[in-house]
CSV table of C-alpha atoms and ligand atoms in Angstrom, one decimal:
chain,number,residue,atom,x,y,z
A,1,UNK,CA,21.3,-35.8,-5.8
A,2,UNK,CA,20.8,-32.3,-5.2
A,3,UNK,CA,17.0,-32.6,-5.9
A,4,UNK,CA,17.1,-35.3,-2.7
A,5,UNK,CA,18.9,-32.9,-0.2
A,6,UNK,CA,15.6,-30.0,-0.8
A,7,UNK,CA,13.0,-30.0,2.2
A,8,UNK,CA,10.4,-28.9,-0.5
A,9,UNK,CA,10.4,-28.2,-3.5
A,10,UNK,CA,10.9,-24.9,-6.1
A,11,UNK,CA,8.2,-24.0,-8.2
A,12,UNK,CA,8.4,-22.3,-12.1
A,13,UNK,CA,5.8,-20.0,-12.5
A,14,UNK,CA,5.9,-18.6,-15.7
A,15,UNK,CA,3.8,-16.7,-19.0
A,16,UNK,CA,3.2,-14.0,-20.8
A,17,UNK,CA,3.2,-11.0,-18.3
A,18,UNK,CA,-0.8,-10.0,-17.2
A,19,UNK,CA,-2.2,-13.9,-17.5
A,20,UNK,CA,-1.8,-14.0,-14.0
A,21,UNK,CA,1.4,-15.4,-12.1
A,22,UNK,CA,1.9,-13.3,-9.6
A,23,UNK,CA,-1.7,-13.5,-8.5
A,24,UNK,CA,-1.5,-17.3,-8.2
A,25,UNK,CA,2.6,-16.9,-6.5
A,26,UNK,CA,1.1,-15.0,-3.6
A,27,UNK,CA,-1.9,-17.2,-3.2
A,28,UNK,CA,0.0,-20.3,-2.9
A,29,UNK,CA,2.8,-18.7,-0.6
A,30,UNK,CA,0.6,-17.7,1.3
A,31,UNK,CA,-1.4,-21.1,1.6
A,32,UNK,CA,1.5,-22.7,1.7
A,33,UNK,CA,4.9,-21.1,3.3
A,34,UNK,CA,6.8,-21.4,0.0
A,35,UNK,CA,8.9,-18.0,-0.4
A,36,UNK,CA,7.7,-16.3,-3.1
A,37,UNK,CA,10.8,-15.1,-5.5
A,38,UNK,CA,9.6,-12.1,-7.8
A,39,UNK,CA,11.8,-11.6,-10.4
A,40,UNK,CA,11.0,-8.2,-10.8
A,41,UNK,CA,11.4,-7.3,-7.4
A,42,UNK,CA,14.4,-9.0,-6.9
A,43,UNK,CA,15.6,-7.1,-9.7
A,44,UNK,CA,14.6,-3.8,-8.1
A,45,UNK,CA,16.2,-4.5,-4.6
A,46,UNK,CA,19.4,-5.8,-6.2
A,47,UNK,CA,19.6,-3.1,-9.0
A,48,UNK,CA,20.5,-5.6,-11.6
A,49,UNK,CA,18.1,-4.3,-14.6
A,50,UNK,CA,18.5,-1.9,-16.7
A,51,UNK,CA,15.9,-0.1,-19.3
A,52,UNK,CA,15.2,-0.9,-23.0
A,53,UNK,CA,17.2,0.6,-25.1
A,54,UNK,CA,13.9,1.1,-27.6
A,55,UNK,CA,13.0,4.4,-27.2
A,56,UNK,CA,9.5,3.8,-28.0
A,57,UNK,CA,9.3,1.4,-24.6
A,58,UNK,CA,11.7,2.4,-22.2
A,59,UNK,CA,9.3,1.3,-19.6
A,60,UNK,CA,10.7,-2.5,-20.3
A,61,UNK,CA,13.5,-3.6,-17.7
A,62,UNK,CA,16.3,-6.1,-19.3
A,63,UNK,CA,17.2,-8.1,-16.5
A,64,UNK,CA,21.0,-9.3,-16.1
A,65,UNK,CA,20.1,-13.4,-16.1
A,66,UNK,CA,23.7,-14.0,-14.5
A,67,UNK,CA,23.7,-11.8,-11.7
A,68,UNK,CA,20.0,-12.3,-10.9
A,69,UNK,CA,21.1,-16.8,-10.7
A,70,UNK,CA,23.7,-14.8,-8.4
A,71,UNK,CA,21.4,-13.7,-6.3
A,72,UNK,CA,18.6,-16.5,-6.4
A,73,UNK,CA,21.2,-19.5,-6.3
A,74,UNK,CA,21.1,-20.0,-2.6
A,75,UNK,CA,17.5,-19.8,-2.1
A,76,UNK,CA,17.0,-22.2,-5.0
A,77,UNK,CA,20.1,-24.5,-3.1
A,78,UNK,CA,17.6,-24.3,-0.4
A,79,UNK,CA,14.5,-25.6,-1.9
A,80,UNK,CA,10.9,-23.7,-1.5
A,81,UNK,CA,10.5,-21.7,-3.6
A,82,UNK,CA,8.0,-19.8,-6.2
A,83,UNK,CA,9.9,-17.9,-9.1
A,84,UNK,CA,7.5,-16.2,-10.7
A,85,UNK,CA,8.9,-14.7,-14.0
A,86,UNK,CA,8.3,-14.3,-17.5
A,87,UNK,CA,11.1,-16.3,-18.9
A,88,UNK,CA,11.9,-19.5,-17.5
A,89,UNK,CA,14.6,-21.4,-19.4
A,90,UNK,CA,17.3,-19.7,-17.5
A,91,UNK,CA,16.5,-21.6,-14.3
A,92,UNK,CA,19.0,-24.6,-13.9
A,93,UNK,CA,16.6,-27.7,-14.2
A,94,UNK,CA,18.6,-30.0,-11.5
A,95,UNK,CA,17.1,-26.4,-9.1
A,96,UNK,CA,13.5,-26.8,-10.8
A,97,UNK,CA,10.8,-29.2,-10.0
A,98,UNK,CA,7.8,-27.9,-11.6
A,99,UNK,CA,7.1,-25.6,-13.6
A,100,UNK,CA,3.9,-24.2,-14.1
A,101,UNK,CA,2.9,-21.9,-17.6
A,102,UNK,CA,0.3,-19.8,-16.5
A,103,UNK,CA,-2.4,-18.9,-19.8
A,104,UNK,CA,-5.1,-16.7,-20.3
A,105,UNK,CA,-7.7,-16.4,-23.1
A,106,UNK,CA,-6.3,-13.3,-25.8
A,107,UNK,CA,-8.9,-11.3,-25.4
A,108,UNK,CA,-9.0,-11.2,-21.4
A,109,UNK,CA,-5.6,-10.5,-21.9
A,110,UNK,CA,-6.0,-7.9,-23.7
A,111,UNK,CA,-8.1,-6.2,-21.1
A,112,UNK,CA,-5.6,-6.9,-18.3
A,113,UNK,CA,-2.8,-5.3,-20.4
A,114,UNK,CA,-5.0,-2.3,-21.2
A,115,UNK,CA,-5.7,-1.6,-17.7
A,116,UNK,CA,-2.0,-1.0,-17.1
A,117,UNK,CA,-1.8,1.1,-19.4
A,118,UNK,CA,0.7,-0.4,-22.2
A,119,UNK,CA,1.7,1.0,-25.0
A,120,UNK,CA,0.2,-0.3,-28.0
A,121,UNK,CA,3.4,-2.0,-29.5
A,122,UNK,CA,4.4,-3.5,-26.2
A,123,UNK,CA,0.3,-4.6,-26.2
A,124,UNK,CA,1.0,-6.7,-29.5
A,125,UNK,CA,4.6,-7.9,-28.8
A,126,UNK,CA,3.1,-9.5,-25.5
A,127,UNK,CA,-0.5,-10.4,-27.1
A,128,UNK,CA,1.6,-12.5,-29.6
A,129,UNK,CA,3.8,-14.3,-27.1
A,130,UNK,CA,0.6,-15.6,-26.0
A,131,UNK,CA,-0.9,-16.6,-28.9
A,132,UNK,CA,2.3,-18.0,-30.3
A,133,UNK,CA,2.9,-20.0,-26.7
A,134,UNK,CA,6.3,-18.4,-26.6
A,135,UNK,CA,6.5,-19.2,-22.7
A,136,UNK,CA,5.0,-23.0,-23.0
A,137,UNK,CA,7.2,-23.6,-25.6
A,138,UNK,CA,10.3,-22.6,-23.9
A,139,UNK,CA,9.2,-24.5,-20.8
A,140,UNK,CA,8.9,-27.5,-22.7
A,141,UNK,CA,12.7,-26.9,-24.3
A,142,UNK,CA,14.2,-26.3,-21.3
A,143,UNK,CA,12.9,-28.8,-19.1
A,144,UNK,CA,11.1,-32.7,-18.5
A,145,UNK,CA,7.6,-32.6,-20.7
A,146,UNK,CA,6.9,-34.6,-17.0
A,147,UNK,CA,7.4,-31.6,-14.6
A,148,UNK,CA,5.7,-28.8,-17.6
A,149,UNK,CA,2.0,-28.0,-16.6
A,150,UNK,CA,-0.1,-25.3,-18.4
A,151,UNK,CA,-2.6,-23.9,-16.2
A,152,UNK,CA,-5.8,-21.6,-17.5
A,153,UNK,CA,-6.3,-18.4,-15.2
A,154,UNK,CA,-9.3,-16.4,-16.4
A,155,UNK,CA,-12.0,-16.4,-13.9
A,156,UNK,CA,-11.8,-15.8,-10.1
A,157,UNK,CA,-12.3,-19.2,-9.7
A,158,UNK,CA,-9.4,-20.8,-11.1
A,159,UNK,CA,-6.8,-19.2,-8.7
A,160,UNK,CA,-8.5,-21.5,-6.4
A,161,UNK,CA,-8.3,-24.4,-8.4
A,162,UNK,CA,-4.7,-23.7,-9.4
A,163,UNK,CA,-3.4,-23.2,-6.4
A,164,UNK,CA,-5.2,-26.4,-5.1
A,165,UNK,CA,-4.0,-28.3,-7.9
A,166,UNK,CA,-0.3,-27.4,-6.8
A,167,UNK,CA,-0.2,-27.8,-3.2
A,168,UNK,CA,-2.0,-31.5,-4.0
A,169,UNK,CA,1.4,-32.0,-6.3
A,170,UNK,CA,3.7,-30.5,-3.4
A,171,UNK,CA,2.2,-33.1,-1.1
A,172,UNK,CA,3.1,-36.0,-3.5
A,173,UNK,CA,6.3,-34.3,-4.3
A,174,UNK,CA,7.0,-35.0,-0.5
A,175,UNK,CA,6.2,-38.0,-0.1
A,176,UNK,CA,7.6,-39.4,-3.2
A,177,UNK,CA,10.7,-38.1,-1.6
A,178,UNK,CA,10.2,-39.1,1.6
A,179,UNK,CA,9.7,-35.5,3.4
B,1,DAT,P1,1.2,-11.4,-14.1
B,1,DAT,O1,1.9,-11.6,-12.8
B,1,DAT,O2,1.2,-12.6,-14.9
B,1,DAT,O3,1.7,-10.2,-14.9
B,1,DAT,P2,-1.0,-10.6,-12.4
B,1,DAT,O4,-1.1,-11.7,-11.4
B,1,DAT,O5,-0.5,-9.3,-12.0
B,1,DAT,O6,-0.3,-11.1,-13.8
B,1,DAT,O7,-2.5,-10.5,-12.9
B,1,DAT,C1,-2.9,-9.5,-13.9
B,1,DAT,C2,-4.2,-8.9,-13.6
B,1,DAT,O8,-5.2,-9.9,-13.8
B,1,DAT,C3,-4.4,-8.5,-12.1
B,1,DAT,O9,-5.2,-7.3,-12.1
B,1,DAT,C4,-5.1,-9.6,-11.4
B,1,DAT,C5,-6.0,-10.2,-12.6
B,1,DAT,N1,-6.1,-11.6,-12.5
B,1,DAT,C6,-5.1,-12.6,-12.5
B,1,DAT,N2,-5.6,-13.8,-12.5
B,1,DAT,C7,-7.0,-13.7,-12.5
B,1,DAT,C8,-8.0,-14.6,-12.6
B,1,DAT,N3,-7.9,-15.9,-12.6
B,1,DAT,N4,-9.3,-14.1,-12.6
B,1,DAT,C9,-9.5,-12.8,-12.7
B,1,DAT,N5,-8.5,-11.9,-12.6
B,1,DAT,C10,-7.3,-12.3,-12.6
């Protein structure tokens, strides 16, 4: 019922941190309108993280999942929308339409992490989240195998392609629901 009453639709983007979400969230909101929601950001304007408590990686942010549905719950209520986050199971799946699992080759990972200068440990932890399919997994737990799509982002090229790809699905989302 709720799902009927959104205009457009909201959007998952999710996976390991570096393979590439945020690149492909601004791409399509730009193409596309759809507000782009970062998690982190939010998190920064509404102060509602706070830092590991390992002291070997206090760089990490723990985000506070109830306060941040707090702050997202309208938007989502709303309907277009690109979450773009490295967890996604917290998202209520009546909200969630699609959710896309962005993944990378390891060792083009690997690069992108080493260019932003990670520590080795929080290298690995995230290098084996990504090998282990922690975030496709979780996707596929927590919501419809229908509405789970895993997308490769490793070349220039395939922002393109994957952003295409989901702006063709928006269109049928609309009209399969008569918007
Ligand atoms: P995330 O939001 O998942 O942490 P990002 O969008 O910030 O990742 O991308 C990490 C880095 O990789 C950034 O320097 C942009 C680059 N990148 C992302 N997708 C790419 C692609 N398909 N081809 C080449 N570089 C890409």
């Amino acid at each position: 019922m709720a799902q009927a009453l959104r205009k457009e639709p909201n959007i998952v983007v999710t996976g390991t941190p570096g393979v590439g979400k945020s690149t492909i969230c601004e791409e399509l909101s730009r193409k596309t309108g759809l507000k782009h929601l970062s998690v982190t950001e939010l998190a920064k304007k509404h102060n509602i993280s706070t830092s590991s408590e390992d002291p070997e990686d206090p760089s990490t942010r723990i985000v506070d999942e109830d306060r941040l549905l707090d702050v997202l719950e309208n938007d989502l209520e709303d309907g277009g929308t690109v979450i773009d986050w490295h967890a996604c199971d917290l998202f209520p799946p009546r909200l969630v339409d699609l959710v896309c699992v962005i993944r990378c080759d390891n060792k083009i990972l690997y690069d992108r992490l080493k260019a932003r200068s990670y520590a080795e440990k929080k290298l690995q932890e995230n290098m084996d989240c990504e090998i282990m399919e922690v975030l496709l997994l979780e996707a596929r737990d927590a919501y419809d195998s229908e509405i789970v799509v895993e997308l490769k982002s490793e070349k220039t090229e395939d922002i393109d392609s994957n952003v295409d790809r989901i702006e063709q699905w928006i269109t049928q989302w609309k009209k399969d629901h008569g918007k």
